Coordinates of C-alpha atoms in Angstrom, one line a residue:
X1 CA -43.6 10.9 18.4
X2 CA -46.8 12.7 18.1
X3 CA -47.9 15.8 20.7
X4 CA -51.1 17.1 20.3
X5 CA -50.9 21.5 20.9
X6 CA -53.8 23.6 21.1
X7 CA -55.9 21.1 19.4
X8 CA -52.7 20.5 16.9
X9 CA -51.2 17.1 16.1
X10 CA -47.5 17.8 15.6
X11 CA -45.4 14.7 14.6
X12 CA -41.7 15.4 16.0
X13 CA -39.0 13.3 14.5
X14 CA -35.3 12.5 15.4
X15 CA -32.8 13.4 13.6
X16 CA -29.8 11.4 14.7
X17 CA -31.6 8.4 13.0
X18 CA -30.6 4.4 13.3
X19 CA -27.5 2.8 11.8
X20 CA -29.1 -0.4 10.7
X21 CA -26.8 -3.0 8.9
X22 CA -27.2 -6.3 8.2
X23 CA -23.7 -8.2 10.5
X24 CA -21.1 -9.7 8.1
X25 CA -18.5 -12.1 9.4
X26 CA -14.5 -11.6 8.8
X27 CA -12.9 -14.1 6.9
X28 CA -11.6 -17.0 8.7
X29 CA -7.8 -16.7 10.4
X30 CA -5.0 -17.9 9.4
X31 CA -3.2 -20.6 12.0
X32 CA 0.3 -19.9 10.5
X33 CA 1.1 -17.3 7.9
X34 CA 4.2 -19.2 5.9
X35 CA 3.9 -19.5 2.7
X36 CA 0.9 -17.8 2.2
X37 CA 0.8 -15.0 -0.4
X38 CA 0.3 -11.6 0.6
X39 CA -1.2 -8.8 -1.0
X40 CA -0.5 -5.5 -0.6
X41 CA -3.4 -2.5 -1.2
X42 CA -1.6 1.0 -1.5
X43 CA -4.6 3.5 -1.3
X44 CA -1.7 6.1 -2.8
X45 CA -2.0 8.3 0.2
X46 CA 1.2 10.5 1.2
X47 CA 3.9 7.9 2.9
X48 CA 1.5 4.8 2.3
X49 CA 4.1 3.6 -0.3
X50 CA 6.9 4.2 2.6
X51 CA 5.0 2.8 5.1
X52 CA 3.7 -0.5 2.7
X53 CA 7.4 -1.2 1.0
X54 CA 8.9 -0.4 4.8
X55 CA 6.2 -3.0 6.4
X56 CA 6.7 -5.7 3.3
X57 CA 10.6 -5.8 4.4
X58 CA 9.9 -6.1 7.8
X59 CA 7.5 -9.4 7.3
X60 CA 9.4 -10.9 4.9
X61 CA 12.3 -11.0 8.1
X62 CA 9.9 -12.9 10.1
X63 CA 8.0 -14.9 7.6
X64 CA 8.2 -16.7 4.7
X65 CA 5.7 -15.5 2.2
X66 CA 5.5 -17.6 -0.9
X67 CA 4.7 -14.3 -2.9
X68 CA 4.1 -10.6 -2.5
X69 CA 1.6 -9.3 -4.6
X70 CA 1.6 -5.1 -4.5
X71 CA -1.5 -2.8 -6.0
X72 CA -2.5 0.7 -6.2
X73 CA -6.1 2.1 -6.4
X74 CA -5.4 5.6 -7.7
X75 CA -7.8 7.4 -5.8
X76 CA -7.6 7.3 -2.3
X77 CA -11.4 8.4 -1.3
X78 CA -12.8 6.3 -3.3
X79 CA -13.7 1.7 -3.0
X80 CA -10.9 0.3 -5.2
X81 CA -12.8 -1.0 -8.3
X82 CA -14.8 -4.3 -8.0
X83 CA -11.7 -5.7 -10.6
X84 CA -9.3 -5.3 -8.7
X85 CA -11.0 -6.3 -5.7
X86 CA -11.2 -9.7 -7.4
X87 CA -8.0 -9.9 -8.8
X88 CA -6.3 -9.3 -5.2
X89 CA -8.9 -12.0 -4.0
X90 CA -7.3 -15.0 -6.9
X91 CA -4.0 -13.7 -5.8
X92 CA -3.6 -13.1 -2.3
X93 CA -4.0 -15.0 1.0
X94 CA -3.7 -12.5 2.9
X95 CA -3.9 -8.6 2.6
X96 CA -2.2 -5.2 4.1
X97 CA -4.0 -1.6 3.1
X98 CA -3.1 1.7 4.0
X99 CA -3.7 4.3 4.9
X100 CA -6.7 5.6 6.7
X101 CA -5.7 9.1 8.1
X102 CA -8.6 11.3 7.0
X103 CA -11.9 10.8 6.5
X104 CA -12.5 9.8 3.5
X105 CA -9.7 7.8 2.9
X106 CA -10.6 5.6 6.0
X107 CA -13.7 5.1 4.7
X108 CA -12.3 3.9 1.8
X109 CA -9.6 1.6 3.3
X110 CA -12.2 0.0 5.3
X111 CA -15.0 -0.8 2.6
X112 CA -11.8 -2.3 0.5
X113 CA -10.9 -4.5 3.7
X114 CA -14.8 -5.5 4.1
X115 CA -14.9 -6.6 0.3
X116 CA -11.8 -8.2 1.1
X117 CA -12.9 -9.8 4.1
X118 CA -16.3 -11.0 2.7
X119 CA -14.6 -12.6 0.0
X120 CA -12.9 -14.6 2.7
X121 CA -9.6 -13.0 2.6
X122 CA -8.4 -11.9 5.7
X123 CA -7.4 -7.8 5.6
X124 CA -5.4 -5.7 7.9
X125 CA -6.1 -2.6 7.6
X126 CA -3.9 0.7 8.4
X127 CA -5.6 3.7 10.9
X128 CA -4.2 6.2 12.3
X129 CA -5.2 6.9 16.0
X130 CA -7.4 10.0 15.1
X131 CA -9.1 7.9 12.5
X132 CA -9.8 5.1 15.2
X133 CA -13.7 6.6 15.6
X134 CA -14.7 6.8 12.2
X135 CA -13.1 3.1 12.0
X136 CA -15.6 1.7 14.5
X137 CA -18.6 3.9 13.2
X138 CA -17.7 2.6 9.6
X139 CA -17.4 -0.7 10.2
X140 CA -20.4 -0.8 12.4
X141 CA -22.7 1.0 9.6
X142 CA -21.2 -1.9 7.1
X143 CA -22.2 -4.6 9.7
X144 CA -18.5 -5.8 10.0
X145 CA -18.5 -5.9 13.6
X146 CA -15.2 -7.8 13.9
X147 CA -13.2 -6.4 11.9
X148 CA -9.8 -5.0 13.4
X149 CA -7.9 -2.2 12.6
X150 CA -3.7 -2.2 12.7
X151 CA -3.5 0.9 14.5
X152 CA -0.5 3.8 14.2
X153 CA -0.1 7.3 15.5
X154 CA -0.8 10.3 13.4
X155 CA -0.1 11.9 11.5
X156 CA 1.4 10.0 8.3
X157 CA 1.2 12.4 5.4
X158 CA 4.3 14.4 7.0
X159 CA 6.8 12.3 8.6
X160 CA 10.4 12.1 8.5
X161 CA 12.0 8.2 7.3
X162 CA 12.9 7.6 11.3
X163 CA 8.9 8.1 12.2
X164 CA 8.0 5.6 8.9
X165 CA 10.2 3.4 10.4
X166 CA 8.2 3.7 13.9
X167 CA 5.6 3.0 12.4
X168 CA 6.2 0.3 10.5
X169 CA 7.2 -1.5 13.7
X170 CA 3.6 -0.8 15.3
X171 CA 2.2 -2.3 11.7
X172 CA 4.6 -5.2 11.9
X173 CA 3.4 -6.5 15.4
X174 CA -0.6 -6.2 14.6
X175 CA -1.0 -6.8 11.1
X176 CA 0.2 -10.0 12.3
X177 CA -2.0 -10.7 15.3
X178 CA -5.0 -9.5 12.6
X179 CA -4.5 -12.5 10.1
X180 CA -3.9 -14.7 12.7
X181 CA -7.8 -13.4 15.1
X182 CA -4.9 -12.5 17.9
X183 CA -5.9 -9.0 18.1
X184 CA -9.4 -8.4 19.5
X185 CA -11.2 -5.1 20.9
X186 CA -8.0 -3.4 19.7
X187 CA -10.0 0.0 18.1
X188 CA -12.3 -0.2 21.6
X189 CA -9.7 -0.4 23.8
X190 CA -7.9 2.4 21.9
X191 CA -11.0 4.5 22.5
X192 CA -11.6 3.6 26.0
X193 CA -8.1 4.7 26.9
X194 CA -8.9 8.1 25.2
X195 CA -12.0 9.2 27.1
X196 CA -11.9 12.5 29.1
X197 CA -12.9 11.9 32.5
X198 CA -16.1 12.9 33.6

């Protein structure tokens, strides 16, 4: 915007600036999920191993995976490395990541599930509900729209087997309905519900 004062051009510029992203699709869904091959991204985060191994047993009770594949990127703030990206791409149908509950590890989670995703392997990916924000504001600046979180309540990092165990039932349920396109608008919904009232 330009003002003119006292004879003065003065140029007056917005900070909050524009997200601009070019949209990406998700990977196409999967009808049925027997005997696919799952893979399993551990972001090494406090409990995500629980909270992975606990989730693993509780699919394999409902379906019948024709492998389970499990990795570990060793540093949870960072994109796991464009290697094993591609290896968990040639191995997997499907994939399960965890655990986005700070910021930097959500980012993280989510541009693995976008690489994932892009390479046409659908990704459910772990939040926690005070990471549900940066989860649509991430995905958004990446241009992966569509993408749907599996959401869980915080905290993680220091919670007792009984509360894994809670939570692995919340994962159960929609990592599920992710791989299969059954869970939509869950992450605005989630937000919706949270809004103070005016």
């Amino acid at each position: 915007m330009l003002m003119q004062m006292k004879g003065v051009d003065v140029r007056v510029y917005d900070p909050r600036g524009v997200v601009r992203s070019i949209e990406k699709p998700t990977a196409a869904r999967k009808a049925g999920l027997d005997g696919l091959r799952l893979g399993v991204l551990d972001n090494s985060k406090w409990n995500a191993n629980k909270l992975l191994r606990g989730s693993i047993e509780a699919l394999k009770r409902e379906i019948d995976f024709e492998a389970v594949n499990y990795y570990v990127k060793h540093s949870f703030s960072k994109d796991a490395a464009p290697e094993l990206i591609a290896q968990i791409v040639e191995e997997n149908d499907i994939v399960l990541t965890a655990i986005g509950d700070c910021g930097s590890c959500t980012s993280g989670c989510l541009r693995d599930a976008i690489a994932l995703e892009g390479a046409g392997v659908p990704t459910a990916v772990i939040v926690t509900t005070e990471f549900v924000k940066e989860t649509v504001l991430t995905r958004e600046a990446l241009g992966m729209l569509d993408l749907e979180p599996v959401i869980i309540a915080h905290p993680v990092s220091s919670i007792t087997l009984e509360e894994v165990a809670q939570r692995v039932a919340q994962i159960l349920t929609q990592a599920q309905a992710v791989w299969k396109g059954e869970q939509k608008g869950a992450a605005a919904k989630y937000l919706e519900n949270r809004r103070a009232p005016d």
